[in-house]
Amino acid sequence: HGIPQPYADKGDPYPKRCRCTAAQIAQALGLKEDEWAISFQSRFGKQEWVKPYTDKLLEQWAQSGVESVQIVSPAFSADCLETLEELAEENKETFLQAGGKHYAYIPALNTRPDHIQLMAELVTPHLKAYWQNMPYYSEGMTIREYR
């Protein structure tokens, strides 16, 4: 995903957080610096967006002899139109038409049970804090009972 460059220039932390996350994932996977890259996509309109752009990077790689790429978007916990259409299909076409041979999109974690469990563990404490600050909440009441 991406954001307009002016947002980043005004301090939006999104690009920095993306770069940090990507570096941590690459490190955890034991990837060398020349074995991974980060890029941004889904730009529209005339203004400049955070770079490098995914489609341009894929074209450049294919034209310089890179034959195979694997794409993953840790910004998405579940696949959506952006991942299924842009990442999995449009960018594949871009890479292959520019001379690449193999393109693989690694899907989001979606409904994997371990992913759902992790999301529940991360969200539940915040939900409890939120509901406890709601009017008419009584101690011991579950979120389901509140509704």
JSON list of C-alpha atoms in Angstrom, two decimals:
[
{"chain": "A", "resi": 1, "resn": "HIS", "atom": "CA", "xyz": [0.00, 0.00, 0.00]},
{"chain": "A", "resi": 2, "resn": "GLY", "atom": "CA", "xyz": [1.15, 3.59, -0.12]},
{"chain": "A", "resi": 3, "resn": "ILE", "atom": "CA", "xyz": [0.33, 7.16, 0.78]},
{"chain": "A", "resi": 4, "resn": "PRO", "atom": "CA", "xyz": [0.88, 10.49, -0.97]},
{"chain": "A", "resi": 5, "resn": "GLN", "atom": "CA", "xyz": [4.42, 11.78, -0.44]},
{"chain": "A", "resi": 6, "resn": "PRO", "atom": "CA", "xyz": [3.18, 15.07, 1.07]},
{"chain": "A", "resi": 7, "resn": "TYR", "atom": "CA", "xyz": [1.60, 13.08, 3.92]},
{"chain": "A", "resi": 8, "resn": "ALA", "atom": "CA", "xyz": [4.95, 11.46, 4.66]},
{"chain": "A", "resi": 9, "resn": "ASP", "atom": "CA", "xyz": [6.68, 14.85, 4.39]},
{"chain": "A", "resi": 10, "resn": "LYS", "atom": "CA", "xyz": [4.32, 16.18, 7.07]},
{"chain": "A", "resi": 11, "resn": "GLY", "atom": "CA", "xyz": [5.24, 13.36, 9.45]},
{"chain": "A", "resi": 12, "resn": "ASP", "atom": "CA", "xyz": [2.89, 10.46, 8.70]},
{"chain": "A", "resi": 13, "resn": "PRO", "atom": "CA", "xyz": [4.80, 7.47, 10.15]},
{"chain": "A", "resi": 14, "resn": "TYR", "atom": "CA", "xyz": [3.36, 4.91, 7.72]},
{"chain": "A", "resi": 15, "resn": "PRO", "atom": "CA", "xyz": [6.34, 4.64, 5.32]},
{"chain": "A", "resi": 16, "resn": "LYS", "atom": "CA", "xyz": [8.85, 4.46, 8.17]},
{"chain": "A", "resi": 17, "resn": "ARG", "atom": "CA", "xyz": [6.81, 1.78, 9.94]},
{"chain": "A", "resi": 18, "resn": "CYS", "atom": "CA", "xyz": [6.54, -0.20, 6.70]},
{"chain": "A", "resi": 19, "resn": "ARG", "atom": "CA", "xyz": [10.30, -0.05, 6.15]},
{"chain": "A", "resi": 20, "resn": "CYS", "atom": "CA", "xyz": [10.97, -1.09, 9.74]},
{"chain": "A", "resi": 21, "resn": "THR", "atom": "CA", "xyz": [8.52, -4.00, 9.53]},
{"chain": "A", "resi": 22, "resn": "ALA", "atom": "CA", "xyz": [9.98, -5.17, 6.21]},
{"chain": "A", "resi": 23, "resn": "ALA", "atom": "CA", "xyz": [13.52, -5.06, 7.59]},
{"chain": "A", "resi": 24, "resn": "GLN", "atom": "CA", "xyz": [12.50, -7.05, 10.66]},
{"chain": "A", "resi": 25, "resn": "ILE", "atom": "CA", "xyz": [10.78, -9.69, 8.52]},
{"chain": "A", "resi": 26, "resn": "ALA", "atom": "CA", "xyz": [13.79, -9.96, 6.22]},
{"chain": "A", "resi": 27, "resn": "GLN", "atom": "CA", "xyz": [16.07, -10.33, 9.22]},
{"chain": "A", "resi": 28, "resn": "ALA", "atom": "CA", "xyz": [13.84, -13.02, 10.76]},
{"chain": "A", "resi": 29, "resn": "LEU", "atom": "CA", "xyz": [13.91, -14.90, 7.44]},
{"chain": "A", "resi": 30, "resn": "GLY", "atom": "CA", "xyz": [17.69, -14.59, 7.20]},
{"chain": "A", "resi": 31, "resn": "LEU", "atom": "CA", "xyz": [17.55, -12.66, 3.93]},
{"chain": "A", "resi": 32, "resn": "LYS", "atom": "CA", "xyz": [20.59, -10.75, 2.72]},
{"chain": "A", "resi": 33, "resn": "GLU", "atom": "CA", "xyz": [20.23, -7.09, 1.83]},
{"chain": "A", "resi": 34, "resn": "ASP", "atom": "CA", "xyz": [20.19, -7.85, -1.90]},
{"chain": "A", "resi": 35, "resn": "GLU", "atom": "CA", "xyz": [17.51, -10.55, -1.50]},
{"chain": "A", "resi": 36, "resn": "TRP", "atom": "CA", "xyz": [14.60, -8.32, -0.57]},
{"chain": "A", "resi": 37, "resn": "ALA", "atom": "CA", "xyz": [13.15, -4.87, -1.15]},
{"chain": "A", "resi": 38, "resn": "ILE", "atom": "CA", "xyz": [10.19, -2.80, -0.09]},
{"chain": "A", "resi": 39, "resn": "SER", "atom": "CA", "xyz": [7.88, -0.97, -2.46]},
{"chain": "A", "resi": 40, "resn": "PHE", "atom": "CA", "xyz": [4.60, 0.91, -2.33]},
{"chain": "A", "resi": 41, "resn": "GLN", "atom": "CA", "xyz": [1.53, 0.77, -4.56]},
{"chain": "A", "resi": 42, "resn": "SER", "atom": "CA", "xyz": [-2.08, 1.75, -5.11]},
{"chain": "A", "resi": 43, "resn": "ARG", "atom": "CA", "xyz": [-1.26, 5.31, -6.05]},
{"chain": "A", "resi": 44, "resn": "PHE", "atom": "CA", "xyz": [-3.80, 7.40, -7.92]},
{"chain": "A", "resi": 45, "resn": "GLY", "atom": "CA", "xyz": [-4.16, 10.99, -8.96]},
{"chain": "A", "resi": 46, "resn": "LYS", "atom": "CA", "xyz": [-1.39, 13.30, -10.12]},
{"chain": "A", "resi": 47, "resn": "GLN", "atom": "CA", "xyz": [0.58, 13.87, -6.94]},
{"chain": "A", "resi": 48, "resn": "GLU", "atom": "CA", "xyz": [3.71, 11.94, -6.07]},
{"chain": "A", "resi": 49, "resn": "TRP", "atom": "CA", "xyz": [3.32, 8.99, -3.71]},
{"chain": "A", "resi": 50, "resn": "VAL", "atom": "CA", "xyz": [5.88, 7.31, -1.48]},
{"chain": "A", "resi": 51, "resn": "LYS", "atom": "CA", "xyz": [8.45, 5.42, -3.59]},
{"chain": "A", "resi": 52, "resn": "PRO", "atom": "CA", "xyz": [9.63, 3.07, -4.88]},
{"chain": "A", "resi": 53, "resn": "TYR", "atom": "CA", "xyz": [6.48, 2.14, -6.77]},
{"chain": "A", "resi": 54, "resn": "THR", "atom": "CA", "xyz": [5.89, -1.61, -6.95]},
{"chain": "A", "resi": 55, "resn": "ASP", "atom": "CA", "xyz": [5.07, -1.73, -10.67]},
{"chain": "A", "resi": 56, "resn": "LYS", "atom": "CA", "xyz": [8.12, 0.33, -11.63]},
{"chain": "A", "resi": 57, "resn": "LEU", "atom": "CA", "xyz": [10.40, -1.77, -9.41]},
{"chain": "A", "resi": 58, "resn": "LEU", "atom": "CA", "xyz": [9.09, -5.01, -10.95]},
{"chain": "A", "resi": 59, "resn": "GLU", "atom": "CA", "xyz": [9.66, -3.65, -14.47]},
{"chain": "A", "resi": 60, "resn": "GLN", "atom": "CA", "xyz": [13.18, -2.56, -13.56]},
{"chain": "A", "resi": 61, "resn": "TRP", "atom": "CA", "xyz": [14.03, -5.94, -12.04]},
{"chain": "A", "resi": 62, "resn": "ALA", "atom": "CA", "xyz": [12.69, -7.92, -15.00]},
{"chain": "A", "resi": 63, "resn": "GLN", "atom": "CA", "xyz": [14.52, -5.70, -17.48]},
{"chain": "A", "resi": 64, "resn": "SER", "atom": "CA", "xyz": [17.76, -6.11, -15.53]},
{"chain": "A", "resi": 65, "resn": "GLY", "atom": "CA", "xyz": [17.56, -9.91, -15.60]},
{"chain": "A", "resi": 66, "resn": "VAL", "atom": "CA", "xyz": [15.76, -10.83, -12.39]},
{"chain": "A", "resi": 67, "resn": "GLU", "atom": "CA", "xyz": [13.76, -13.90, -13.38]},
{"chain": "A", "resi": 68, "resn": "SER", "atom": "CA", "xyz": [11.82, -14.75, -10.23]},
{"chain": "A", "resi": 69, "resn": "VAL", "atom": "CA", "xyz": [10.09, -12.75, -7.49]},
{"chain": "A", "resi": 70, "resn": "GLN", "atom": "CA", "xyz": [7.93, -13.52, -4.50]},
{"chain": "A", "resi": 71, "resn": "ILE", "atom": "CA", "xyz": [5.61, -10.79, -3.25]},
{"chain": "A", "resi": 72, "resn": "VAL", "atom": "CA", "xyz": [4.10, -10.50, 0.21]},
{"chain": "A", "resi": 73, "resn": "SER", "atom": "CA", "xyz": [2.26, -7.60, 1.83]},
{"chain": "A", "resi": 74, "resn": "PRO", "atom": "CA", "xyz": [2.56, -7.66, 5.61]},
{"chain": "A", "resi": 75, "resn": "ALA", "atom": "CA", "xyz": [0.38, -4.54, 5.72]},
{"chain": "A", "resi": 76, "resn": "PHE", "atom": "CA", "xyz": [-2.64, -6.77, 5.09]},
{"chain": "A", "resi": 77, "resn": "SER", "atom": "CA", "xyz": [-3.76, -9.44, 7.52]},
{"chain": "A", "resi": 78, "resn": "ALA", "atom": "CA", "xyz": [-6.49, -10.53, 5.09]},
{"chain": "A", "resi": 79, "resn": "ASP", "atom": "CA", "xyz": [-6.55, -10.49, 1.31]},
{"chain": "A", "resi": 80, "resn": "CYS", "atom": "CA", "xyz": [-8.72, -7.88, -0.37]},
{"chain": "A", "resi": 81, "resn": "LEU", "atom": "CA", "xyz": [-9.21, -6.29, -3.77]},
{"chain": "A", "resi": 82, "resn": "GLU", "atom": "CA", "xyz": [-5.84, -4.57, -3.53]},
{"chain": "A", "resi": 83, "resn": "THR", "atom": "CA", "xyz": [-3.92, -7.75, -2.83]},
{"chain": "A", "resi": 84, "resn": "LEU", "atom": "CA", "xyz": [-5.90, -10.12, -5.05]},
{"chain": "A", "resi": 85, "resn": "GLU", "atom": "CA", "xyz": [-6.19, -7.81, -8.05]},
{"chain": "A", "resi": 86, "resn": "GLU", "atom": "CA", "xyz": [-3.19, -5.47, -7.90]},
{"chain": "A", "resi": 87, "resn": "LEU", "atom": "CA", "xyz": [-0.55, -7.62, -6.23]},
{"chain": "A", "resi": 88, "resn": "ALA", "atom": "CA", "xyz": [-1.53, -11.08, -7.43]},
{"chain": "A", "resi": 89, "resn": "GLU", "atom": "CA", "xyz": [-2.69, -10.23, -10.97]},
{"chain": "A", "resi": 90, "resn": "GLU", "atom": "CA", "xyz": [-1.71, -6.78, -12.28]},
{"chain": "A", "resi": 91, "resn": "ASN", "atom": "CA", "xyz": [1.82, -6.80, -10.90]},
{"chain": "A", "resi": 92, "resn": "LYS", "atom": "CA", "xyz": [2.34, -10.37, -12.13]},
{"chain": "A", "resi": 93, "resn": "GLU", "atom": "CA", "xyz": [1.41, -9.24, -15.62]},
{"chain": "A", "resi": 94, "resn": "THR", "atom": "CA", "xyz": [3.74, -6.23, -15.32]},
{"chain": "A", "resi": 95, "resn": "PHE", "atom": "CA", "xyz": [6.68, -8.40, -14.25]},
{"chain": "A", "resi": 96, "resn": "LEU", "atom": "CA", "xyz": [6.15, -11.13, -16.85]},
{"chain": "A", "resi": 97, "resn": "GLN", "atom": "CA", "xyz": [5.58, -8.67, -19.72]},
{"chain": "A", "resi": 98, "resn": "ALA", "atom": "CA", "xyz": [8.84, -6.90, -18.80]},
{"chain": "A", "resi": 99, "resn": "GLY", "atom": "CA", "xyz": [10.76, -10.18, -19.15]},
{"chain": "A", "resi": 100, "resn": "GLY", "atom": "CA", "xyz": [10.41, -11.87, -15.77]},
{"chain": "A", "resi": 101, "resn": "LYS", "atom": "CA", "xyz": [9.82, -15.63, -15.72]},
{"chain": "A", "resi": 102, "resn": "HIS", "atom": "CA", "xyz": [8.28, -16.52, -12.35]},
{"chain": "A", "resi": 103, "resn": "TYR", "atom": "CA", "xyz": [6.01, -14.42, -10.14]},
{"chain": "A", "resi": 104, "resn": "ALA", "atom": "CA", "xyz": [4.51, -15.69, -6.90]},
{"chain": "A", "resi": 105, "resn": "TYR", "atom": "CA", "xyz": [2.12, -13.81, -4.66]},
{"chain": "A", "resi": 106, "resn": "ILE", "atom": "CA", "xyz": [2.23, -15.06, -1.06]},
{"chain": "A", "resi": 107, "resn": "PRO", "atom": "CA", "xyz": [-1.31, -14.70, 0.31]},
{"chain": "A", "resi": 108, "resn": "ALA", "atom": "CA", "xyz": [-2.19, -12.94, 3.54]},
{"chain": "A", "resi": 109, "resn": "LEU", "atom": "CA", "xyz": [-2.82, -15.09, 6.59]},
{"chain": "A", "resi": 110, "resn": "ASN", "atom": "CA", "xyz": [-6.58, -14.68, 6.14]},
{"chain": "A", "resi": 111, "resn": "THR", "atom": "CA", "xyz": [-8.59, -17.22, 8.18]},
{"chain": "A", "resi": 112, "resn": "ARG", "atom": "CA", "xyz": [-5.77, -19.46, 9.36]},
{"chain": "A", "resi": 113, "resn": "PRO", "atom": "CA", "xyz": [-6.69, -20.56, 12.90]},
{"chain": "A", "resi": 114, "resn": "ASP", "atom": "CA", "xyz": [-3.37, -19.41, 14.37]},
{"chain": "A", "resi": 115, "resn": "HIS", "atom": "CA", "xyz": [-3.85, -16.00, 12.77]},
{"chain": "A", "resi": 116, "resn": "ILE", "atom": "CA", "xyz": [-7.39, -15.66, 14.14]},
{"chain": "A", "resi": 117, "resn": "GLN", "atom": "CA", "xyz": [-6.17, -16.67, 17.61]},
{"chain": "A", "resi": 118, "resn": "LEU", "atom": "CA", "xyz": [-3.36, -14.09, 17.50]},
{"chain": "A", "resi": 119, "resn": "MET", "atom": "CA", "xyz": [-5.75, -11.36, 16.37]},
{"chain": "A", "resi": 120, "resn": "ALA", "atom": "CA", "xyz": [-8.15, -12.24, 19.20]},
{"chain": "A", "resi": 121, "resn": "GLU", "atom": "CA", "xyz": [-5.32, -12.11, 21.74]},
{"chain": "A", "resi": 122, "resn": "LEU", "atom": "CA", "xyz": [-4.17, -8.72, 20.47]},
{"chain": "A", "resi": 123, "resn": "VAL", "atom": "CA", "xyz": [-7.62, -7.13, 20.24]},
{"chain": "A", "resi": 124, "resn": "THR", "atom": "CA", "xyz": [-9.42, -8.49, 23.31]},
{"chain": "A", "resi": 125, "resn": "PRO", "atom": "CA", "xyz": [-7.63, -6.36, 25.95]},
{"chain": "A", "resi": 126, "resn": "HIS", "atom": "CA", "xyz": [-8.40, -3.22, 23.96]},
{"chain": "A", "resi": 127, "resn": "LEU", "atom": "CA", "xyz": [-12.04, -4.18, 23.51]},
{"chain": "A", "resi": 128, "resn": "LYS", "atom": "CA", "xyz": [-12.42, -4.81, 27.21]},
{"chain": "A", "resi": 129, "resn": "ALA", "atom": "CA", "xyz": [-10.95, -1.40, 28.02]},
{"chain": "A", "resi": 130, "resn": "TYR", "atom": "CA", "xyz": [-13.26, 0.23, 25.49]},
{"chain": "A", "resi": 131, "resn": "TRP", "atom": "CA", "xyz": [-16.41, -1.45, 26.77]},
{"chain": "A", "resi": 132, "resn": "GLN", "atom": "CA", "xyz": [-15.58, -0.73, 30.40]},
{"chain": "A", "resi": 133, "resn": "ASN", "atom": "CA", "xyz": [-15.69, 2.98, 29.59]},
{"chain": "A", "resi": 134, "resn": "MET", "atom": "CA", "xyz": [-19.14, 2.74, 28.00]},
{"chain": "A", "resi": 135, "resn": "PRO", "atom": "CA", "xyz": [-22.26, 3.96, 29.84]},
{"chain": "A", "resi": 136, "resn": "TYR", "atom": "CA", "xyz": [-24.39, 1.27, 31.46]},
{"chain": "A", "resi": 137, "resn": "TYR", "atom": "CA", "xyz": [-21.48, -1.16, 31.69]},
{"chain": "A", "resi": 138, "resn": "SER", "atom": "CA", "xyz": [-21.48, -3.23, 34.87]},
{"chain": "A", "resi": 139, "resn": "GLU", "atom": "CA", "xyz": [-18.49, -5.08, 36.32]},
{"chain": "A", "resi": 140, "resn": "GLY", "atom": "CA", "xyz": [-18.29, -8.64, 35.06]},
{"chain": "A", "resi": 141, "resn": "MET", "atom": "CA", "xyz": [-20.49, -7.99, 32.05]},
{"chain": "A", "resi": 142, "resn": "THR", "atom": "CA", "xyz": [-19.21, -9.56, 28.83]},
{"chain": "A", "resi": 143, "resn": "ILE", "atom": "CA", "xyz": [-18.98, -7.66, 25.58]},
{"chain": "A", "resi": 144, "resn": "ARG", "atom": "CA", "xyz": [-21.73, -9.86, 24.12]},
{"chain": "A", "resi": 145, "resn": "GLU", "atom": "CA", "xyz": [-24.07, -9.08, 27.06]},
{"chain": "A", "resi": 146, "resn": "TYR", "atom": "CA", "xyz": [-23.48, -5.34, 26.64]},
{"chain": "A", "resi": 147, "resn": "ARG", "atom": "CA", "xyz": [-24.87, -5.37, 23.13]}
]
